[in-house]
């Protein structure tokens, strides 16, 4: 996996994309290789540059077939406006590039690659503007919804949209096969989006990191937020603790032993520190003395 650093983050090409590129060569789909892959990389570079301009520190962006994953380091820099701007940057650049090539081809010098280049960029822009995670449109909708229902619920809703849309795409692909037309790219895209959307749903507990940052900012202005306390047995996992967190409230966790005695109370910040250090799949009792 090759890595370069752009706008403070690492830009990585996943080995899966390399295999896909080789597959395109074998299948003779040179138009996809020559036009879509560069358009996709330009799309993701735009996200990186926009994030850097907003002061959002990204550890890395990993390019996958038809999309990417991004790991944000500086959650405190996030805001709804910055998130929308960063998510919209990719499709916007694709549209601008397509418009630029169209203008040059029509009014200055005819280009033999104009139609393929325009189609590739507009296709990537259109797909990514669908209102479903992990697509850019999903990030935009989530940022807007989070202002009223919280980051955790907004993420779950948009990820479910992703599952629904990719499932519809799969059904559409099956219908095309019945009609005698098989589109390999369409099927591959639908499967990948379904996988990525399900992964987003599984990662919903991590959105509490963003929620902690929001509450810190809220406390600096209105001086107080609602608090929620809950108890959990020490033989549960850190994953189980995160699932019980209530977005918008400050959570305090009481750890109980088998005799229902309180062993320790943990703030949500302490829990997140433990998650980042030990991961989700570790039992509370295993690390309780280290927290």
mmCIF file of C-alpha atoms in Angstrom:
data_model
loop_
_atom_site.group_PDB
_atom_site.id
_atom_site.type_symbol
_atom_site.label_atom_id
_atom_site.label_comp_id
_atom_site.label_asym_id
_atom_site.label_seq_id
_atom_site.Cartn_x
_atom_site.Cartn_y
_atom_site.Cartn_z
ATOM 1 C CA UNK A 1 0.000 0.000 0.000
ATOM 2 C CA UNK A 2 1.629 3.292 -1.140
ATOM 3 C CA UNK A 3 1.313 6.387 1.024
ATOM 4 C CA UNK A 4 1.857 10.088 0.361
ATOM 5 C CA UNK A 5 1.129 13.039 2.639
ATOM 6 C CA UNK A 6 -1.231 15.801 1.548
ATOM 7 C CA UNK A 7 -2.730 18.625 3.651
ATOM 8 C CA UNK A 8 -1.462 17.072 6.856
ATOM 9 C CA UNK A 9 -2.849 13.613 6.183
ATOM 10 C CA UNK A 10 -1.756 10.393 4.497
ATOM 11 C CA UNK A 11 -3.226 9.543 1.117
ATOM 12 C CA UNK A 12 -3.223 5.761 0.707
ATOM 13 C CA UNK A 13 -4.091 3.507 -2.193
ATOM 14 C CA UNK A 14 -5.619 0.286 -0.909
ATOM 15 C CA UNK A 15 -4.296 -2.896 -2.485
ATOM 16 C CA UNK A 16 -7.908 -3.830 -3.314
ATOM 17 C CA UNK A 17 -8.006 -0.937 -5.773
ATOM 18 C CA UNK A 18 -4.858 -2.315 -7.436
ATOM 19 C CA UNK A 19 -6.571 -5.665 -7.946
ATOM 20 C CA UNK A 20 -9.633 -3.924 -9.364
ATOM 21 C CA UNK A 21 -7.435 -2.025 -11.815
ATOM 22 C CA UNK A 22 -5.829 -5.293 -12.924
ATOM 23 C CA UNK A 23 -9.301 -6.812 -13.290
ATOM 24 C CA UNK A 24 -10.370 -3.926 -15.507
ATOM 25 C CA UNK A 25 -7.359 -4.556 -17.729
ATOM 26 C CA UNK A 26 -8.179 -8.270 -18.006
ATOM 27 C CA UNK A 27 -11.820 -7.498 -18.842
ATOM 28 C CA UNK A 28 -10.765 -4.927 -21.418
ATOM 29 C CA UNK A 29 -12.542 -2.072 -19.595
ATOM 30 C CA UNK A 30 -9.888 0.486 -20.468
ATOM 31 C CA UNK A 31 -12.310 3.411 -20.381
ATOM 32 C CA UNK A 32 -13.001 2.717 -16.693
ATOM 33 C CA UNK A 33 -9.308 2.449 -15.935
ATOM 34 C CA UNK A 34 -8.205 5.497 -17.908
ATOM 35 C CA UNK A 35 -10.988 7.892 -16.934
ATOM 36 C CA UNK A 36 -12.806 6.751 -13.783
ATOM 37 C CA UNK A 37 -9.823 5.898 -11.594
ATOM 38 C CA UNK A 38 -8.083 9.296 -12.082
ATOM 39 C CA UNK A 39 -11.423 11.072 -11.573
ATOM 40 C CA UNK A 40 -11.915 9.154 -8.312
ATOM 41 C CA UNK A 41 -8.431 10.034 -7.057
ATOM 42 C CA UNK A 42 -8.954 13.720 -7.928
ATOM 43 C CA UNK A 43 -12.275 13.546 -6.093
ATOM 44 C CA UNK A 44 -10.643 12.279 -2.907
ATOM 45 C CA UNK A 45 -7.747 14.734 -3.162
ATOM 46 C CA UNK A 46 -10.332 17.518 -3.173
ATOM 47 C CA UNK A 47 -11.668 16.202 0.150
ATOM 48 C CA UNK A 48 -8.165 16.241 1.617
ATOM 49 C CA UNK A 49 -7.444 19.798 0.512
ATOM 50 C CA UNK A 50 -10.861 21.046 1.713
ATOM 51 C CA UNK A 51 -10.348 19.389 5.097
ATOM 52 C CA UNK A 52 -6.937 21.018 5.430
ATOM 53 C CA UNK A 53 -8.421 24.420 4.532
ATOM 54 C CA UNK A 54 -11.006 23.978 7.305
ATOM 55 C CA UNK A 55 -8.358 23.085 9.875
ATOM 56 C CA UNK A 56 -9.550 19.476 10.104
ATOM 57 C CA UNK A 57 -6.637 17.132 10.701
ATOM 58 C CA UNK A 58 -7.041 13.802 8.908
ATOM 59 C CA UNK A 59 -4.753 10.938 9.804
ATOM 60 C CA UNK A 60 -5.307 9.270 6.462
ATOM 61 C CA UNK A 61 -7.618 8.844 3.508
ATOM 62 C CA UNK A 62 -7.613 5.371 2.018
ATOM 63 C CA UNK A 63 -8.831 5.032 -1.554
ATOM 64 C CA UNK A 64 -11.055 2.016 -2.163
ATOM 65 C CA UNK A 65 -13.013 1.077 -5.279
ATOM 66 C CA UNK A 66 -15.757 3.698 -5.789
ATOM 67 C CA UNK A 67 -15.054 5.447 -2.497
ATOM 68 C CA UNK A 68 -12.749 6.004 0.438
ATOM 69 C CA UNK A 69 -12.438 5.879 4.214
ATOM 70 C CA UNK A 70 -11.092 8.795 6.235
ATOM 71 C CA UNK A 71 -9.761 8.850 9.785
ATOM 72 C CA UNK A 72 -10.205 12.226 11.459
ATOM 73 C CA UNK A 73 -7.644 13.143 14.080
ATOM 74 C CA UNK A 74 -8.886 16.556 15.184
ATOM 75 C CA UNK A 75 -12.555 16.117 16.125
ATOM 76 C CA UNK A 76 -12.690 19.461 17.918
ATOM 77 C CA UNK A 77 -12.210 21.246 14.588
ATOM 78 C CA UNK A 78 -15.363 19.711 13.135
ATOM 79 C CA UNK A 79 -18.536 21.732 12.665
ATOM 80 C CA UNK A 80 -21.619 21.207 10.510
ATOM 81 C CA UNK A 81 -20.533 23.890 8.035
ATOM 82 C CA UNK A 82 -16.973 22.522 7.744
ATOM 83 C CA UNK A 83 -18.228 18.964 7.359
ATOM 84 C CA UNK A 84 -20.623 19.987 4.577
ATOM 85 C CA UNK A 85 -17.878 21.967 2.817
ATOM 86 C CA UNK A 86 -15.399 19.082 3.045
ATOM 87 C CA UNK A 87 -17.921 16.491 1.839
ATOM 88 C CA UNK A 88 -19.148 18.678 -1.032
ATOM 89 C CA UNK A 89 -15.617 19.454 -2.258
ATOM 90 C CA UNK A 90 -15.191 16.099 -4.028
ATOM 91 C CA UNK A 91 -18.354 16.176 -6.175
ATOM 92 C CA UNK A 92 -17.877 19.911 -6.781
ATOM 93 C CA UNK A 93 -14.398 19.405 -8.243
ATOM 94 C CA UNK A 94 -15.665 16.583 -10.492
ATOM 95 C CA UNK A 95 -18.471 18.817 -11.784
ATOM 96 C CA UNK A 96 -16.107 21.758 -12.353
ATOM 97 C CA UNK A 97 -13.665 19.517 -14.239
ATOM 98 C CA UNK A 98 -16.463 18.121 -16.407
ATOM 99 C CA UNK A 99 -17.732 21.637 -17.141
ATOM 100 C CA UNK A 100 -14.212 22.822 -17.962
ATOM 101 C CA UNK A 101 -13.595 20.004 -20.441
ATOM 102 C CA UNK A 102 -17.017 20.589 -22.017
ATOM 103 C CA UNK A 103 -16.258 24.308 -22.433
ATOM 104 C CA UNK A 104 -12.815 23.667 -23.953
ATOM 105 C CA UNK A 105 -14.132 20.954 -26.270
ATOM 106 C CA UNK A 106 -17.042 23.059 -27.498
ATOM 107 C CA UNK A 107 -15.505 26.525 -27.806
ATOM 108 C CA UNK A 108 -11.731 26.138 -28.113
ATOM 109 C CA UNK A 109 -10.301 22.823 -29.243
ATOM 110 C CA UNK A 110 -12.200 19.543 -29.832
ATOM 111 C CA UNK A 111 -10.932 16.797 -27.529
ATOM 112 C CA UNK A 112 -11.227 13.134 -28.399
ATOM 113 C CA UNK A 113 -11.475 12.186 -24.728
ATOM 114 C CA UNK A 114 -14.038 14.843 -23.794
ATOM 115 C CA UNK A 115 -17.100 12.566 -23.672
ATOM 116 C CA UNK A 116 -15.420 9.837 -21.585
ATOM 117 C CA UNK A 117 -13.828 12.304 -19.180
ATOM 118 C CA UNK A 118 -17.066 14.240 -18.683
ATOM 119 C CA UNK A 119 -19.063 11.034 -18.178
ATOM 120 C CA UNK A 120 -16.584 9.674 -15.612
ATOM 121 C CA UNK A 121 -16.561 12.860 -13.525
ATOM 122 C CA UNK A 122 -20.316 13.421 -13.638
ATOM 123 C CA UNK A 123 -20.981 9.769 -12.750
ATOM 124 C CA UNK A 124 -18.708 9.907 -9.713
ATOM 125 C CA UNK A 125 -20.248 13.229 -8.641
ATOM 126 C CA UNK A 126 -23.825 11.961 -9.059
ATOM 127 C CA UNK A 127 -23.221 8.718 -7.156
ATOM 128 C CA UNK A 128 -21.466 10.469 -4.289
ATOM 129 C CA UNK A 129 -24.267 13.027 -3.903
ATOM 130 C CA UNK A 130 -26.783 10.315 -2.999
ATOM 131 C CA UNK A 131 -27.995 11.046 0.579
ATOM 132 C CA UNK A 132 -26.538 7.901 2.137
ATOM 133 C CA UNK A 133 -23.402 7.008 4.054
ATOM 134 C CA UNK A 134 -20.611 6.406 3.268
ATOM 135 C CA UNK A 135 -21.184 8.650 0.234
ATOM 136 C CA UNK A 136 -20.565 12.402 0.352
ATOM 137 C CA UNK A 137 -24.284 13.151 0.171
ATOM 138 C CA UNK A 138 -24.714 11.068 3.321
ATOM 139 C CA UNK A 139 -22.044 13.094 5.110
ATOM 140 C CA UNK A 140 -23.796 16.316 4.091
ATOM 141 C CA UNK A 141 -27.218 15.112 5.258
ATOM 142 C CA UNK A 142 -25.731 13.759 8.489
ATOM 143 C CA UNK A 143 -24.076 17.086 9.274
ATOM 144 C CA UNK A 144 -27.405 18.872 8.826
ATOM 145 C CA UNK A 145 -29.445 16.289 10.770
ATOM 146 C CA UNK A 146 -26.928 16.152 13.626
ATOM 147 C CA UNK A 147 -27.774 19.714 14.601
ATOM 148 C CA UNK A 148 -31.252 18.616 15.678
ATOM 149 C CA UNK A 149 -31.044 14.893 16.523
ATOM 150 C CA UNK A 150 -27.388 14.413 17.420
ATOM 151 C CA UNK A 151 -24.429 12.854 15.611
ATOM 152 C CA UNK A 152 -25.106 9.281 16.683
ATOM 153 C CA UNK A 153 -28.712 9.113 15.457
ATOM 154 C CA UNK A 154 -27.925 11.061 12.294
ATOM 155 C CA UNK A 155 -25.106 8.648 11.437
ATOM 156 C CA UNK A 156 -27.348 5.639 11.940
ATOM 157 C CA UNK A 157 -30.134 7.080 9.775
ATOM 158 C CA UNK A 158 -27.807 7.974 6.894
ATOM 159 C CA UNK A 159 -26.058 4.588 7.087
ATOM 160 C CA UNK A 160 -29.452 2.855 6.863
ATOM 161 C CA UNK A 161 -30.149 4.978 3.777
ATOM 162 C CA UNK A 162 -26.899 3.554 2.401
ATOM 163 C CA UNK A 163 -28.092 -0.007 2.964
ATOM 164 C CA UNK A 164 -31.461 0.769 1.340
ATOM 165 C CA UNK A 165 -29.974 2.502 -1.715
ATOM 166 C CA UNK A 166 -27.323 -0.174 -2.308
ATOM 167 C CA UNK A 167 -29.976 -2.889 -1.920
ATOM 168 C CA UNK A 168 -32.146 -1.132 -4.512
ATOM 169 C CA UNK A 169 -29.105 -0.982 -6.801
ATOM 170 C CA UNK A 170 -28.590 -4.728 -6.372
ATOM 171 C CA UNK A 171 -32.244 -5.415 -7.193
ATOM 172 C CA UNK A 172 -31.917 -3.144 -10.210
ATOM 173 C CA UNK A 173 -28.877 -5.134 -11.305
ATOM 174 C CA UNK A 174 -30.797 -8.392 -10.996
ATOM 175 C CA UNK A 175 -33.654 -6.897 -13.021
ATOM 176 C CA UNK A 176 -31.201 -5.886 -15.770
ATOM 177 C CA UNK A 177 -29.823 -9.446 -15.844
ATOM 178 C CA UNK A 178 -33.374 -10.779 -16.271
ATOM 179 C CA UNK A 179 -33.797 -8.386 -19.178
ATOM 180 C CA UNK A 180 -30.624 -9.741 -20.724
ATOM 181 C CA UNK A 181 -28.173 -7.009 -19.767
ATOM 182 C CA UNK A 182 -25.403 -7.611 -17.220
ATOM 183 C CA UNK A 183 -23.389 -4.636 -15.951
ATOM 184 C CA UNK A 184 -20.387 -5.842 -13.919
ATOM 185 C CA UNK A 185 -19.489 -2.349 -12.715
ATOM 186 C CA UNK A 186 -23.015 -1.687 -11.456
ATOM 187 C CA UNK A 187 -23.067 -4.927 -9.463
ATOM 188 C CA UNK A 188 -19.615 -4.354 -7.994
ATOM 189 C CA UNK A 189 -20.513 -0.821 -6.960
ATOM 190 C CA UNK A 190 -23.748 -1.938 -5.275
ATOM 191 C CA UNK A 191 -21.982 -4.697 -3.307
ATOM 192 C CA UNK A 192 -19.210 -2.377 -2.188
ATOM 193 C CA UNK A 193 -21.646 0.345 -1.081
ATOM 194 C CA UNK A 194 -23.716 -2.210 0.840
ATOM 195 C CA UNK A 195 -20.587 -3.454 2.622
ATOM 196 C CA UNK A 196 -19.465 0.103 3.437
ATOM 197 C CA UNK A 197 -22.925 1.142 4.685
ATOM 198 C CA UNK A 198 -23.140 -1.860 7.021
ATOM 199 C CA UNK A 199 -19.669 -0.998 8.304
ATOM 200 C CA UNK A 200 -20.852 2.560 9.011
ATOM 201 C CA UNK A 201 -23.726 1.186 11.093
ATOM 202 C CA UNK A 202 -21.332 -0.986 13.098
ATOM 203 C CA UNK A 203 -19.091 2.031 13.709
ATOM 204 C CA UNK A 204 -21.910 4.241 15.021
ATOM 205 C CA UNK A 205 -20.605 3.971 18.637
ATOM 206 C CA UNK A 206 -17.454 5.823 17.573
ATOM 207 C CA UNK A 207 -19.530 8.922 16.818
ATOM 208 C CA UNK A 208 -19.568 9.609 20.549
ATOM 209 C CA UNK A 209 -16.072 11.069 20.072
ATOM 210 C CA UNK A 210 -17.606 13.883 18.065
ATOM 211 C CA UNK A 211 -20.347 14.246 20.663
ATOM 212 C CA UNK A 212 -17.798 14.769 23.451
ATOM 213 C CA UNK A 213 -16.231 17.627 21.517
ATOM 214 C CA UNK A 214 -19.652 19.207 20.945
ATOM 215 C CA UNK A 215 -20.488 19.027 24.651
ATOM 216 C CA UNK A 216 -17.164 20.604 25.574
ATOM 217 C CA UNK A 217 -18.000 23.533 23.317
ATOM 218 C CA UNK A 218 -21.552 23.695 24.688
ATOM 219 C CA UNK A 219 -20.316 23.824 28.280
ATOM 220 C CA UNK A 220 -18.163 26.835 27.469
ATOM 221 C CA UNK A 221 -21.256 28.795 26.378
ATOM 222 C CA UNK A 222 -24.271 27.678 28.409
ATOM 223 C CA UNK A 223 -22.320 26.374 31.441
ATOM 224 C CA UNK A 224 -24.295 23.148 31.892
ATOM 225 C CA UNK A 225 -25.587 20.075 30.037
ATOM 226 C CA UNK A 226 -27.874 17.264 31.133
ATOM 227 C CA UNK A 227 -26.139 14.276 32.712
ATOM 228 C CA UNK A 228 -27.064 10.615 32.399
ATOM 229 C CA UNK A 229 -25.759 7.875 34.624
ATOM 230 C CA UNK A 230 -26.112 4.146 34.040
ATOM 231 C CA UNK A 231 -24.711 0.945 35.509
ATOM 232 C CA UNK A 232 -23.071 -1.969 33.718
ATOM 233 C CA UNK A 233 -21.469 -5.213 34.905
ATOM 234 C CA UNK A 234 -17.691 -5.462 34.785
ATOM 235 C CA UNK A 235 -17.793 -8.617 32.618
ATOM 236 C CA UNK A 236 -19.183 -6.621 29.675
ATOM 237 C CA UNK A 237 -17.043 -5.124 26.913
ATOM 238 C CA UNK A 238 -16.170 -1.505 26.221
ATOM 239 C CA UNK A 239 -18.289 -1.877 23.077
ATOM 240 C CA UNK A 240 -21.340 -2.465 25.291
ATOM 241 C CA UNK A 241 -20.622 0.727 27.228
ATOM 242 C CA UNK A 242 -20.516 2.854 24.081
ATOM 243 C CA UNK A 243 -23.833 1.438 22.878
ATOM 244 C CA UNK A 244 -25.499 2.844 26.000
ATOM 245 C CA UNK A 245 -24.117 6.368 25.620
ATOM 246 C CA UNK A 246 -26.784 9.033 25.128
ATOM 247 C CA UNK A 247 -25.775 11.675 22.576
ATOM 248 C CA UNK A 248 -26.315 15.209 23.836
ATOM 249 C CA UNK A 249 -25.933 14.276 27.503
ATOM 250 C CA UNK A 250 -22.855 13.876 29.666
ATOM 251 C CA UNK A 251 -22.596 10.173 30.465
ATOM 252 C CA UNK A 252 -21.266 8.669 33.680
ATOM 253 C CA UNK A 253 -20.832 4.880 33.878
ATOM 254 C CA UNK A 254 -20.991 2.924 37.122
ATOM 255 C CA UNK A 255 -19.118 -0.375 36.941
ATOM 256 C CA UNK A 256 -20.651 -3.159 39.072
ATOM 257 C CA UNK A 257 -19.301 -6.503 40.229
ATOM 258 C CA UNK A 258 -21.303 -9.723 40.560
ATOM 259 C CA UNK A 259 -22.611 -8.579 43.966
ATOM 260 C CA UNK A 260 -23.961 -5.357 42.414
ATOM 261 C CA UNK A 261 -21.394 -3.249 44.233
ATOM 262 C CA UNK A 262 -19.977 -0.184 42.519
ATOM 263 C CA UNK A 263 -16.348 -0.829 41.676
ATOM 264 C CA UNK A 264 -15.693 2.446 39.918
ATOM 265 C CA UNK A 265 -17.388 5.327 38.141
ATOM 266 C CA UNK A 266 -16.081 6.439 34.759
ATOM 267 C CA UNK A 267 -16.701 9.583 32.772
ATOM 268 C CA UNK A 268 -17.351 9.262 29.047
ATOM 269 C CA UNK A 269 -13.952 10.826 28.414
ATOM 270 C CA UNK A 270 -12.275 8.081 30.444
ATOM 271 C CA UNK A 271 -14.236 5.464 28.508
ATOM 272 C CA UNK A 272 -13.192 6.925 25.156
ATOM 273 C CA UNK A 273 -9.563 7.117 26.255
ATOM 274 C CA UNK A 274 -9.781 3.414 27.113
ATOM 275 C CA UNK A 275 -11.397 2.597 23.748
ATOM 276 C CA UNK A 276 -8.668 4.419 21.850
ATOM 277 C CA UNK A 277 -5.975 2.689 23.905
ATOM 278 C CA UNK A 278 -7.345 -0.854 24.223
ATOM 279 C CA UNK A 279 -10.022 -1.147 21.523
ATOM 280 C CA UNK A 280 -13.692 -2.088 21.734
ATOM 281 C CA UNK A 281 -13.337 -5.833 22.249
ATOM 282 C CA UNK A 282 -11.821 -5.829 25.718
ATOM 283 C CA UNK A 283 -13.668 -6.616 28.928
ATOM 284 C CA UNK A 284 -14.095 -3.814 31.436
ATOM 285 C CA UNK A 285 -12.734 -5.922 34.299
ATOM 286 C CA UNK A 286 -9.532 -6.556 32.349
ATOM 287 C CA UNK A 287 -8.562 -2.901 32.226
ATOM 288 C CA UNK A 288 -10.481 -1.418 35.154
ATOM 289 C CA UNK A 289 -7.387 -0.903 37.284
ATOM 290 C CA UNK A 290 -5.652 0.832 34.349
ATOM 291 C CA UNK A 291 -8.342 3.424 33.748
#
